[in-house]
mmCIF file of C-alpha atoms in Angstrom:
data_model
loop_
_atom_site.group_PDB
_atom_site.id
_atom_site.type_symbol
_atom_site.label_atom_id
_atom_site.label_comp_id
_atom_site.label_asym_id
_atom_site.label_seq_id
_atom_site.Cartn_x
_atom_site.Cartn_y
_atom_site.Cartn_z
ATOM 1 C CA MET A 276 106.597 208.929 156.253
ATOM 2 C CA ILE A 277 105.565 209.465 152.625
ATOM 3 C CA ASP A 278 102.658 211.898 152.420
ATOM 4 C CA LEU A 279 101.175 211.938 148.925
ATOM 5 C CA TYR A 280 97.436 212.039 149.492
ATOM 6 C CA CYS A 281 94.872 214.482 150.772
ATOM 7 C CA GLU A 282 93.478 212.085 153.372
ATOM 8 C CA ARG A 283 96.776 211.685 155.257
ATOM 9 C CA LEU A 284 97.092 214.504 157.776
ATOM 10 C CA GLY A 285 99.843 212.966 159.894
ATOM 11 C CA PRO A 286 101.646 209.758 160.926
ATOM 12 C CA GLY A 287 99.873 206.659 162.160
ATOM 13 C CA LEU A 288 98.651 203.343 160.798
ATOM 14 C CA TRP A 289 95.060 204.537 160.490
ATOM 15 C CA ALA A 290 95.741 207.957 158.985
ATOM 16 C CA GLU A 291 94.147 207.057 155.634
ATOM 17 C CA PRO A 292 91.101 204.930 156.518
ATOM 18 C CA LEU A 293 89.230 205.286 153.215
ATOM 19 C CA ASN A 294 92.366 204.830 151.155
ATOM 20 C CA GLU A 295 93.117 201.678 153.149
ATOM 21 C CA LEU A 296 89.654 200.113 153.217
ATOM 22 C CA THR A 297 88.812 200.712 149.568
ATOM 23 C CA ASN A 298 91.635 198.383 148.567
ATOM 24 C CA LEU A 299 89.211 195.615 149.436
ATOM 25 C CA ALA A 300 87.723 196.378 146.010
ATOM 26 C CA PHE A 301 90.763 194.747 144.381
ATOM 27 C CA LEU A 302 90.297 191.594 146.446
ATOM 28 C CA VAL A 303 86.631 191.506 145.461
ATOM 29 C CA ALA A 304 87.638 191.952 141.805
ATOM 30 C CA ALA A 305 90.135 189.095 142.133
ATOM 31 C CA TRP A 306 87.496 186.828 143.695
ATOM 32 C CA VAL A 307 84.892 187.645 141.037
ATOM 33 C CA SER A 308 87.517 187.128 138.335
ATOM 34 C CA TRP A 309 88.359 183.715 139.804
ATOM 35 C CA GLN A 310 84.694 182.751 139.750
ATOM 36 C CA LEU A 311 84.338 183.962 136.156
ATOM 37 C CA ALA A 312 87.356 181.966 134.989
ATOM 38 C CA ARG A 313 86.209 178.872 136.879
ATOM 39 C CA ARG A 314 82.712 179.003 135.383
ATOM 40 C CA SER A 315 84.234 179.512 131.930
ATOM 41 C CA ASP A 316 86.545 176.554 132.516
ATOM 42 C CA THR A 317 89.464 178.875 131.763
ATOM 43 C CA LEU A 318 91.925 178.496 134.604
ATOM 44 C CA PRO A 319 95.380 177.826 133.156
ATOM 45 C CA GLY A 320 98.353 178.895 135.224
ATOM 46 C CA SER A 321 98.618 182.177 133.332
ATOM 47 C CA VAL A 322 95.105 183.196 134.404
ATOM 48 C CA VAL A 323 95.770 182.229 137.999
ATOM 49 C CA VAL A 324 98.899 184.417 137.962
ATOM 50 C CA LEU A 325 96.893 187.355 136.598
ATOM 51 C CA ILE A 326 94.262 186.944 139.339
ATOM 52 C CA ALA A 327 97.014 186.722 141.960
ATOM 53 C CA LEU A 328 98.515 189.966 140.651
ATOM 54 C CA MET A 329 95.079 191.600 140.899
ATOM 55 C CA ALA A 330 94.893 190.624 144.562
ATOM 56 C CA ALA A 331 98.502 191.743 145.084
ATOM 57 C CA VAL A 332 97.581 195.202 143.803
ATOM 58 C CA GLY A 333 95.062 195.545 146.630
ATOM 59 C CA ILE A 334 97.388 194.145 149.285
ATOM 60 C CA GLY A 335 100.338 196.294 148.215
ATOM 61 C CA SER A 336 98.247 199.453 148.014
ATOM 62 C CA ALA A 337 96.707 198.774 151.432
ATOM 63 C CA LEU A 338 100.168 198.352 152.942
ATOM 64 C CA PHE A 339 101.355 201.615 151.439
ATOM 65 C CA HIS A 340 98.355 203.594 152.634
ATOM 66 C CA THR A 341 98.808 202.039 156.081
ATOM 67 C CA PHE A 342 102.559 202.385 156.615
ATOM 68 C CA ALA A 343 103.450 205.142 154.082
ATOM 69 C CA THR A 344 107.081 203.977 153.881
ATOM 70 C CA THR A 345 109.475 203.422 150.999
ATOM 71 C CA TRP A 346 109.296 199.618 151.198
ATOM 72 C CA ALA A 347 105.497 199.758 151.237
ATOM 73 C CA ARG A 348 105.518 202.064 148.216
ATOM 74 C CA VAL A 349 107.523 199.466 146.296
ATOM 75 C CA LEU A 350 104.905 196.856 147.191
ATOM 76 C CA ASP A 351 102.255 199.284 145.953
ATOM 77 C CA VAL A 352 103.859 200.147 142.621
ATOM 78 C CA VAL A 353 105.329 196.816 141.503
ATOM 79 C CA PRO A 354 102.127 194.687 141.414
ATOM 80 C CA ILE A 355 100.311 197.386 139.420
ATOM 81 C CA LEU A 356 103.082 197.480 136.834
ATOM 82 C CA MET A 357 103.354 193.684 136.753
ATOM 83 C CA PHE A 358 99.617 193.348 136.129
ATOM 84 C CA GLN A 359 99.827 195.797 133.212
ATOM 85 C CA LEU A 360 102.793 194.012 131.660
ATOM 86 C CA TYR A 361 101.486 190.486 132.137
ATOM 87 C CA PHE A 362 97.995 191.360 130.915
ATOM 88 C CA SER A 363 99.518 192.932 127.802
ATOM 89 C CA TRP A 364 101.678 189.870 127.181
ATOM 90 C CA LEU A 365 98.721 187.507 127.502
ATOM 91 C CA TYR A 366 96.515 189.619 125.254
ATOM 92 C CA PHE A 367 99.083 189.895 122.494
ATOM 93 C CA ARG A 368 100.062 186.230 122.687
ATOM 94 C CA ARG A 369 96.761 184.493 123.480
ATOM 95 C CA VAL A 370 94.119 186.769 121.955
ATOM 96 C CA ILE A 371 95.788 188.516 119.012
ATOM 97 C CA SER A 372 98.194 185.574 118.542
ATOM 98 C CA VAL A 373 101.204 187.801 117.902
ATOM 99 C CA GLY A 374 104.621 186.113 117.957
ATOM 100 C CA SER A 375 106.839 186.164 121.036
ATOM 101 C CA PHE A 376 109.225 188.794 119.639
ATOM 102 C CA TYR A 377 106.559 191.372 118.838
ATOM 103 C CA SER A 378 104.653 190.635 122.035
ATOM 104 C CA ALA A 379 107.823 191.192 124.044
ATOM 105 C CA LEU A 380 108.479 194.381 122.080
ATOM 106 C CA ALA A 381 105.018 195.698 122.946
ATOM 107 C CA VAL A 382 105.445 194.841 126.618
ATOM 108 C CA ALA A 383 108.933 196.385 126.691
ATOM 109 C CA SER A 384 107.577 199.553 125.088
ATOM 110 C CA LEU A 385 104.909 199.821 127.776
ATOM 111 C CA LEU A 386 107.523 199.294 130.490
ATOM 112 C CA ILE A 387 109.883 201.910 129.080
ATOM 113 C CA ALA A 388 107.079 204.450 128.645
ATOM 114 C CA ALA A 389 105.881 203.877 132.216
ATOM 115 C CA LEU A 390 109.405 204.233 133.620
ATOM 116 C CA ILE A 391 109.987 207.453 131.685
ATOM 117 C CA ALA A 392 106.662 208.833 132.934
ATOM 118 C CA ARG A 393 107.733 208.091 136.515
ATOM 119 C CA LEU A 394 110.534 210.648 136.055
ATOM 120 C CA PHE A 395 107.866 213.366 136.235
ATOM 121 C CA PRO A 396 106.009 212.624 139.493
ATOM 122 C CA SER A 397 104.572 216.136 139.813
ATOM 123 C CA VAL A 398 102.777 216.033 136.444
ATOM 124 C CA LEU A 399 99.057 215.262 136.860
ATOM 125 C CA ASN A 400 99.670 214.518 140.533
ATOM 126 C CA GLY A 401 101.638 211.406 139.601
ATOM 127 C CA SER A 402 99.023 210.062 137.195
ATOM 128 C CA LEU A 403 101.247 210.559 134.156
ATOM 129 C CA THR A 404 102.761 207.135 134.774
ATOM 130 C CA TYR A 405 99.426 205.510 133.948
ATOM 131 C CA LEU A 406 98.880 207.232 130.599
ATOM 132 C CA PRO A 407 100.893 204.649 128.607
ATOM 133 C CA ALA A 408 98.703 201.888 130.056
ATOM 134 C CA LEU A 409 95.594 203.906 129.187
ATOM 135 C CA ALA A 410 96.786 204.436 125.609
ATOM 136 C CA LEU A 411 97.485 200.724 125.202
ATOM 137 C CA LEU A 412 94.138 199.752 126.736
ATOM 138 C CA VAL A 413 92.292 202.075 124.354
ATOM 139 C CA GLY A 414 94.196 200.595 121.411
ATOM 140 C CA LEU A 415 93.409 197.048 122.491
ATOM 141 C CA GLY A 416 89.816 198.087 123.125
ATOM 142 C CA VAL A 417 89.440 199.352 119.556
ATOM 143 C CA TYR A 418 90.973 196.129 118.235
ATOM 144 C CA HIS A 419 88.710 194.069 120.510
ATOM 145 C CA TYR A 420 85.643 195.887 119.191
ATOM 146 C CA MET A 421 86.608 195.929 115.525
ATOM 147 C CA GLU A 422 87.465 192.221 115.547
ATOM 148 C CA GLN A 423 84.118 191.459 117.226
ATOM 149 C CA LYS A 424 85.684 189.538 120.067
ATOM 150 C CA GLN A 425 83.492 188.042 122.754
ATOM 151 C CA GLU A 426 82.454 190.697 125.292
ATOM 152 C CA ARG A 427 83.108 193.139 122.474
ATOM 153 C CA LEU A 428 82.849 196.299 124.583
ATOM 154 C CA ALA A 429 84.715 195.045 127.672
ATOM 155 C CA LEU A 430 88.051 196.746 127.002
ATOM 156 C CA LEU A 431 86.514 199.986 125.761
ATOM 157 C CA ALA A 432 84.360 200.044 128.908
ATOM 158 C CA ALA A 433 87.515 199.442 130.956
ATOM 159 C CA SER A 434 89.157 202.370 129.144
ATOM 160 C CA GLY A 435 86.260 204.687 129.976
ATOM 161 C CA VAL A 436 86.265 203.726 133.640
ATOM 162 C CA PHE A 437 90.061 204.112 133.678
ATOM 163 C CA VAL A 438 89.756 207.700 132.452
ATOM 164 C CA LEU A 439 87.324 208.454 135.282
ATOM 165 C CA ALA A 440 89.589 206.705 137.796
ATOM 166 C CA LEU A 441 92.582 208.745 136.639
ATOM 167 C CA PHE A 442 90.567 211.927 136.994
ATOM 168 C CA PHE A 443 89.875 211.196 140.656
ATOM 169 C CA ARG A 444 93.502 210.185 141.249
ATOM 170 C CA THR A 445 94.728 213.418 139.675
ATOM 171 C CA PHE A 446 92.155 215.617 141.419
ATOM 172 C CA ASP A 447 92.928 214.279 144.922
ATOM 173 C CA GLU A 448 95.111 217.129 146.210
ATOM 174 C CA ALA A 449 92.937 219.795 144.602
ATOM 175 C CA ALA A 450 89.924 218.304 146.385
ATOM 176 C CA CYS A 451 91.423 218.881 149.854
ATOM 177 C CA PRO A 452 89.640 222.231 150.394
ATOM 178 C CA LEU A 453 86.364 220.528 149.494
ATOM 179 C CA THR A 454 86.636 217.265 151.431
ATOM 180 C CA PRO A 455 89.118 215.994 154.050
ATOM 181 C CA PHE A 456 89.054 212.567 152.434
ATOM 182 C CA GLY A 457 90.161 213.682 148.996
ATOM 183 C CA THR A 458 89.271 211.568 145.983
ATOM 184 C CA HIS A 459 92.067 208.988 145.857
ATOM 185 C CA PHE A 460 89.850 206.318 147.401
ATOM 186 C CA LEU A 461 87.627 206.527 144.307
ATOM 187 C CA TRP A 462 90.692 205.673 142.222
ATOM 188 C CA HIS A 463 90.901 202.381 144.111
ATOM 189 C CA VAL A 464 87.254 201.456 143.602
ATOM 190 C CA LEU A 465 87.156 202.409 139.930
ATOM 191 C CA ASN A 466 90.538 200.888 139.148
ATOM 192 C CA ALA A 467 89.347 197.577 140.594
ATOM 193 C CA VAL A 468 86.471 197.760 138.102
ATOM 194 C CA VAL A 469 88.989 198.456 135.323
ATOM 195 C CA LEU A 470 91.027 195.373 136.207
ATOM 196 C CA TYR A 471 87.944 193.188 136.276
ATOM 197 C CA LEU A 472 86.598 194.470 132.939
ATOM 198 C CA ALA A 473 89.995 194.013 131.299
ATOM 199 C CA PHE A 474 90.258 190.510 132.751
ATOM 200 C CA TRP A 475 86.726 189.712 131.563
ATOM 201 C CA GLY A 476 87.534 190.731 128.004
ATOM 202 C CA LEU A 477 90.749 188.703 128.086
ATOM 203 C CA VAL A 478 89.533 185.474 129.640
ATOM 204 C CA ARG A 479 86.482 185.208 127.385
ATOM 205 C CA ASN A 480 88.798 185.176 124.347
ATOM 206 C CA LEU A 481 91.821 183.371 125.734
ATOM 207 C CA ARG A 482 93.441 180.697 123.620
ATOM 208 C CA THR A 483 95.045 178.237 125.990
ATOM 209 C CA THR A 484 96.864 176.220 123.372
#
């Protein structure tokens, strides 16, 4: 059993009820994103893949908080990383219109930074691994705003919510003396909002050709 969160006090499939149930937020975000893309008539295969990854984040995280095993942890971590990488690729290629080489370089840089950060799991209660994604999101948010893209504040809003989400993820263990549930469940809810806001900013500016 992998015990990383305040809410888990022992083995069992229902040992982290809030951490399990709040993953429904990712499925809601995926559904709302689907509806947004459909209404905008923006549903190429790339967008469908991004929505599927959003749903996979919720499913993988729910499995990990239920089973707390190594295989479940892989299913938790991989969809999150894949969403970050694929979103970045789409934004560079279809919004900024950067060439394939430089888009791949940006995505590879994010991947390498995230993998290096994972070598220090005790720093910020494991949240260090998300700082490269935060830095990139802030950078894209500034670009999005300065270039007056549609939904101009979407990515900056996503960045702000991401900071708050990371705070609650980092503070989880320290919150144990204050609440038996910790604060990790708030990471789920707020991170689902982050994914939706980022998706919203992307899909409203997506060039499909």
